[in-house]
């Protein structure tokens, strides 16, 4: 894709799932990739894998919900690469419970990682992108429309829609684009932890009758980062096999 090679992109939650697939696709396109995650061993394994195949990956330990962790990580990235061209706010988690059973901890842990983490990420990288421009992609979800047992996750993923559009409005003058991808059911470790009978119910309701592979979501993320999407900003792109037509 145009405009990806040689640029520096941060991918949060890069140790597995959609984050890992996105980092790998960016590597294939010739980008320099920052692998950011709390999973230290996971990002270092991926770093070795990418660099061993001739790529340029740089692993950083990052807790997206903590401002100081972002400051330390961005400092290391600027020291190592000297620039930041894009950010994929992919890190996420779930703590599912029905409304009346959900605890404060369930609520705050999910909202802090999925929503606050993306907000802190945008705040941390935008100052380094105002001269040369860049692209931000946030990972929302089809759960943004509401999902049983996911008042915390749905609220966070819906909040990302507002964050994405606001960043697009505020940062367009700096040449910074902001979009979101909203995956449907995708075969990631998070989804694979769901009971099989529940997953089968999801699949039966999807027109394409299957879950997405993480690589299918990654290809859309990388498109939005690329110059092929140079006039696309403030958009929420559903990648869901037709489940939200």
GROMACS .gro file of C-alpha atoms in nm:
model
  245
    1UNK     CA    1   0.000   0.000   0.000
    2UNK     CA    2   0.119   0.352  -0.073
    3UNK     CA    3   0.302   0.551   0.192
    4UNK     CA    4   0.364   0.271   0.443
    5UNK     CA    5   0.725   0.171   0.372
    6UNK     CA    6   0.989   0.323   0.602
    7UNK     CA    7   0.732   0.493   0.828
    8UNK     CA    8   0.707   0.428   1.202
    9UNK     CA    9   0.384   0.287   1.342
   10UNK     CA   10   0.295   0.199   1.701
   11UNK     CA   11   0.064  -0.098   1.753
   12UNK     CA   12  -0.070  -0.149   2.105
   13UNK     CA   13  -0.173  -0.494   2.218
   14UNK     CA   14   0.076  -0.626   1.962
   15UNK     CA   15   0.156  -0.956   2.132
   16UNK     CA   16  -0.144  -1.146   1.996
   17UNK     CA   17  -0.463  -1.138   1.793
   18UNK     CA   18  -0.545  -0.839   1.576
   19UNK     CA   19  -0.248  -0.642   1.709
   20UNK     CA   20  -0.001  -0.913   1.613
   21UNK     CA   21  -0.162  -0.953   1.270
   22UNK     CA   22  -0.146  -0.577   1.214
   23UNK     CA   23   0.220  -0.555   1.315
   24UNK     CA   24   0.302  -0.844   1.082
   25UNK     CA   25   0.116  -0.682   0.792
   26UNK     CA   26   0.294  -0.351   0.849
   27UNK     CA   27   0.624  -0.539   0.842
   28UNK     CA   28   0.524  -0.698   0.510
   29UNK     CA   29   0.455  -0.349   0.373
   30UNK     CA   30   0.804  -0.232   0.473
   31UNK     CA   31   0.713  -0.027   0.779
   32UNK     CA   32   0.913   0.014   1.098
   33UNK     CA   33   0.690  -0.126   1.371
   34UNK     CA   34   0.674  -0.049   1.742
   35UNK     CA   35   0.533  -0.349   1.928
   36UNK     CA   36   0.370  -0.219   2.247
   37UNK     CA   37   0.216  -0.446   2.509
   38UNK     CA   38   0.217  -0.542   2.877
   39UNK     CA   39   0.304  -0.894   2.762
   40UNK     CA   40   0.682  -0.860   2.772
   41UNK     CA   41   0.770  -1.206   2.646
   42UNK     CA   42   0.506  -1.188   2.372
   43UNK     CA   43   0.630  -0.865   2.214
   44UNK     CA   44   0.993  -0.969   2.240
   45UNK     CA   45   0.916  -1.296   2.061
   46UNK     CA   46   0.742  -1.105   1.783
   47UNK     CA   47   1.029  -0.856   1.770
   48UNK     CA   48   1.276  -1.141   1.718
   49UNK     CA   49   1.052  -1.298   1.455
   50UNK     CA   50   1.015  -0.978   1.251
   51UNK     CA   51   1.378  -0.871   1.281
   52UNK     CA   52   1.492  -1.223   1.202
   53UNK     CA   53   1.312  -1.198   0.867
   54UNK     CA   54   1.480  -0.868   0.779
   55UNK     CA   55   1.227  -0.631   0.934
   56UNK     CA   56   1.264  -0.341   1.172
   57UNK     CA   57   1.061  -0.394   1.487
   58UNK     CA   58   1.109  -0.237   1.828
   59UNK     CA   59   0.939  -0.380   2.137
   60UNK     CA   60   0.833  -0.154   2.424
   61UNK     CA   61   0.654  -0.245   2.745
   62UNK     CA   62   0.338  -0.036   2.771
   63UNK     CA   63   0.039  -0.027   3.004
   64UNK     CA   64  -0.197   0.184   2.795
   65UNK     CA   65  -0.410   0.291   3.092
   66UNK     CA   66  -0.119   0.468   3.265
   67UNK     CA   67  -0.003   0.809   3.143
   68UNK     CA   68   0.350   0.765   3.275
   69UNK     CA   69   0.384   0.439   3.084
   70UNK     CA   70   0.292   0.620   2.762
   71UNK     CA   71   0.544   0.896   2.834
   72UNK     CA   72   0.824   0.645   2.890
   73UNK     CA   73   0.735   0.441   2.582
   74UNK     CA   74   0.708   0.740   2.349
   75UNK     CA   75   1.039   0.873   2.479
   76UNK     CA   76   1.207   0.542   2.387
   77UNK     CA   77   1.041   0.540   2.045
   78UNK     CA   78   1.155   0.891   1.960
   79UNK     CA   79   1.506   0.810   2.082
   80UNK     CA   80   1.514   0.494   1.868
   81UNK     CA   81   1.338   0.605   1.549
   82UNK     CA   82   1.325   0.984   1.576
   83UNK     CA   83   0.966   1.001   1.454
   84UNK     CA   84   0.613   0.863   1.482
   85UNK     CA   85   0.390   0.838   1.175
   86UNK     CA   86   0.094   0.648   1.305
   87UNK     CA   87  -0.077   0.473   1.595
   88UNK     CA   88  -0.306   0.173   1.616
   89UNK     CA   89  -0.496   0.176   1.946
   90UNK     CA   90  -0.572  -0.194   1.956
   91UNK     CA   91  -0.511  -0.296   2.320
   92UNK     CA   92  -0.828  -0.418   2.484
   93UNK     CA   93  -0.983  -0.654   2.735
   94UNK     CA   94  -1.324  -0.776   2.847
   95UNK     CA   95  -1.475  -0.841   3.191
   96UNK     CA   96  -1.827  -0.954   3.103
   97UNK     CA   97  -2.109  -0.953   3.358
   98UNK     CA   98  -2.472  -0.854   3.349
   99UNK     CA   99  -2.551  -0.502   3.465
  100UNK     CA  100  -2.650  -0.585   3.822
  101UNK     CA  101  -2.353  -0.819   3.876
  102UNK     CA  102  -2.085  -0.592   3.734
  103UNK     CA  103  -1.839  -0.456   3.989
  104UNK     CA  104  -1.658  -0.124   3.997
  105UNK     CA  105  -1.338  -0.313   3.916
  106UNK     CA  106  -1.500  -0.478   3.612
  107UNK     CA  107  -1.614  -0.139   3.487
  108UNK     CA  108  -1.296   0.058   3.545
  109UNK     CA  109  -1.053  -0.206   3.417
  110UNK     CA  110  -1.234  -0.234   3.083
  111UNK     CA  111  -1.301   0.136   3.033
  112UNK     CA  112  -0.948   0.229   3.140
  113UNK     CA  113  -0.781  -0.002   2.888
  114UNK     CA  114  -1.023   0.024   2.595
  115UNK     CA  115  -1.113   0.394   2.612
  116UNK     CA  116  -0.877   0.582   2.842
  117UNK     CA  117  -0.584   0.394   2.687
  118UNK     CA  118  -0.673   0.514   2.338
  119UNK     CA  119  -0.726   0.870   2.461
  120UNK     CA  120  -0.386   0.871   2.631
  121UNK     CA  121  -0.232   0.724   2.316
  122UNK     CA  122  -0.371   1.002   2.100
  123UNK     CA  123  -0.254   1.267   2.346
  124UNK     CA  124   0.092   1.112   2.357
  125UNK     CA  125   0.161   1.078   1.983
  126UNK     CA  126  -0.015   1.377   1.826
  127UNK     CA  127   0.255   1.629   1.936
  128UNK     CA  128   0.508   1.420   1.740
  129UNK     CA  129   0.291   1.410   1.427
  130UNK     CA  130   0.189   1.773   1.383
  131UNK     CA  131   0.476   1.860   1.147
  132UNK     CA  132   0.467   1.570   0.904
  133UNK     CA  133   0.111   1.443   0.959
  134UNK     CA  134   0.009   1.086   1.019
  135UNK     CA  135  -0.277   0.848   1.086
  136UNK     CA  136  -0.449   0.707   1.394
  137UNK     CA  137  -0.669   0.398   1.387
  138UNK     CA  138  -0.874   0.304   1.691
  139UNK     CA  139  -1.024  -0.042   1.739
  140UNK     CA  140  -1.392  -0.012   1.819
  141UNK     CA  141  -1.628  -0.309   1.792
  142UNK     CA  142  -1.972  -0.412   1.675
  143UNK     CA  143  -2.043  -0.428   2.049
  144UNK     CA  144  -2.061  -0.048   2.038
  145UNK     CA  145  -2.430  -0.093   1.952
  146UNK     CA  146  -2.482  -0.273   2.284
  147UNK     CA  147  -2.422  -0.633   2.384
  148UNK     CA  148  -2.566  -0.847   2.663
  149UNK     CA  149  -2.330  -0.861   2.961
  150UNK     CA  150  -2.100  -0.596   2.818
  151UNK     CA  151  -2.218  -0.261   2.951
  152UNK     CA  152  -1.852  -0.175   3.026
  153UNK     CA  153  -1.709  -0.293   2.693
  154UNK     CA  154  -1.997  -0.152   2.487
  155UNK     CA  155  -1.968   0.185   2.657
  156UNK     CA  156  -1.592   0.194   2.595
  157UNK     CA  157  -1.618   0.090   2.231
  158UNK     CA  158  -1.900   0.339   2.172
  159UNK     CA  159  -1.690   0.607   2.341
  160UNK     CA  160  -1.410   0.534   2.094
  161UNK     CA  161  -1.642   0.646   1.815
  162UNK     CA  162  -1.673   0.992   1.971
  163UNK     CA  163  -1.300   1.006   2.043
  164UNK     CA  164  -1.214   0.906   1.686
  165UNK     CA  165  -1.436   1.170   1.530
  166UNK     CA  166  -1.324   1.444   1.768
  167UNK     CA  167  -0.955   1.374   1.703
  168UNK     CA  168  -1.033   1.382   1.329
  169UNK     CA  169  -1.192   1.727   1.363
  170UNK     CA  170  -0.921   1.873   1.585
  171UNK     CA  171  -0.618   1.730   1.406
  172UNK     CA  172  -0.709   1.756   1.038
  173UNK     CA  173  -0.531   2.093   1.016
  174UNK     CA  174  -0.208   1.914   1.111
  175UNK     CA  175  -0.248   1.653   0.838
  176UNK     CA  176  -0.343   1.387   1.094
  177UNK     CA  177  -0.626   1.150   1.007
  178UNK     CA  178  -0.826   0.958   1.267
  179UNK     CA  179  -1.048   0.659   1.188
  180UNK     CA  180  -1.180   0.351   1.363
  181UNK     CA  181  -1.228  -0.010   1.262
  182UNK     CA  182  -1.518  -0.196   1.423
  183UNK     CA  183  -1.459  -0.571   1.391
  184UNK     CA  184  -1.733  -0.825   1.429
  185UNK     CA  185  -1.659  -1.170   1.571
  186UNK     CA  186  -1.291  -1.243   1.510
  187UNK     CA  187  -1.084  -1.552   1.595
  188UNK     CA  188  -0.863  -1.396   1.863
  189UNK     CA  189  -0.764  -1.534   2.205
  190UNK     CA  190  -1.028  -1.305   2.360
  191UNK     CA  191  -1.304  -1.456   2.147
  192UNK     CA  192  -1.169  -1.810   2.165
  193UNK     CA  193  -1.222  -1.796   2.542
  194UNK     CA  194  -1.598  -1.768   2.482
  195UNK     CA  195  -1.791  -2.099   2.510
  196UNK     CA  196  -1.821  -2.278   2.177
  197UNK     CA  197  -2.201  -2.284   2.185
  198UNK     CA  198  -2.207  -1.905   2.218
  199UNK     CA  199  -1.963  -1.864   1.928
  200UNK     CA  200  -2.172  -2.096   1.714
  201UNK     CA  201  -2.471  -1.875   1.786
  202UNK     CA  202  -2.277  -1.572   1.664
  203UNK     CA  203  -2.173  -1.749   1.345
  204UNK     CA  204  -2.529  -1.849   1.262
  205UNK     CA  205  -2.634  -1.482   1.273
  206UNK     CA  206  -2.351  -1.363   1.045
  207UNK     CA  207  -2.444  -1.362   0.674
  208UNK     CA  208  -2.098  -1.499   0.587
  209UNK     CA  209  -2.144  -1.772   0.854
  210UNK     CA  210  -1.793  -1.748   1.000
  211UNK     CA  211  -1.568  -1.542   1.222
  212UNK     CA  212  -1.303  -1.315   1.073
  213UNK     CA  213  -0.939  -1.409   1.073
  214UNK     CA  214  -0.725  -1.140   1.245
  215UNK     CA  215  -0.542  -1.083   0.916
  216UNK     CA  216  -0.869  -0.970   0.757
  217UNK     CA  217  -0.905  -0.696   1.018
  218UNK     CA  218  -0.535  -0.607   0.991
  219UNK     CA  219  -0.561  -0.545   0.617
  220UNK     CA  220  -0.831  -0.281   0.675
  221UNK     CA  221  -0.632  -0.115   0.954
  222UNK     CA  222  -0.325  -0.091   0.732
  223UNK     CA  223  -0.535   0.051   0.448
  224UNK     CA  224  -0.653   0.331   0.680
  225UNK     CA  225  -0.294   0.401   0.784
  226UNK     CA  226  -0.179   0.419   0.423
  227UNK     CA  227  -0.187   0.696   0.165
  228UNK     CA  228  -0.451   0.492  -0.018
  229UNK     CA  229  -0.688   0.634   0.245
  230UNK     CA  230  -0.548   0.988   0.228
  231UNK     CA  231  -0.895   1.151   0.212
  232UNK     CA  232  -1.057   0.928   0.475
  233UNK     CA  233  -1.093   1.067   0.826
  234UNK     CA  234  -1.350   1.055   1.104
  235UNK     CA  235  -1.496   0.728   0.975
  236UNK     CA  236  -1.599   0.409   1.156
  237UNK     CA  237  -1.550   0.112   0.926
  238UNK     CA  238  -1.734  -0.206   1.018
  239UNK     CA  239  -1.557  -0.530   0.927
  240UNK     CA  240  -1.816  -0.784   1.027
  241UNK     CA  241  -1.910  -1.030   0.752
  242UNK     CA  242  -2.239  -0.849   0.702
  243UNK     CA  243  -2.365  -0.881   1.058
  244UNK     CA  244  -2.443  -0.507   1.083
  245UNK     CA  245  -2.585  -0.429   0.740
   0.00000   0.00000   0.00000
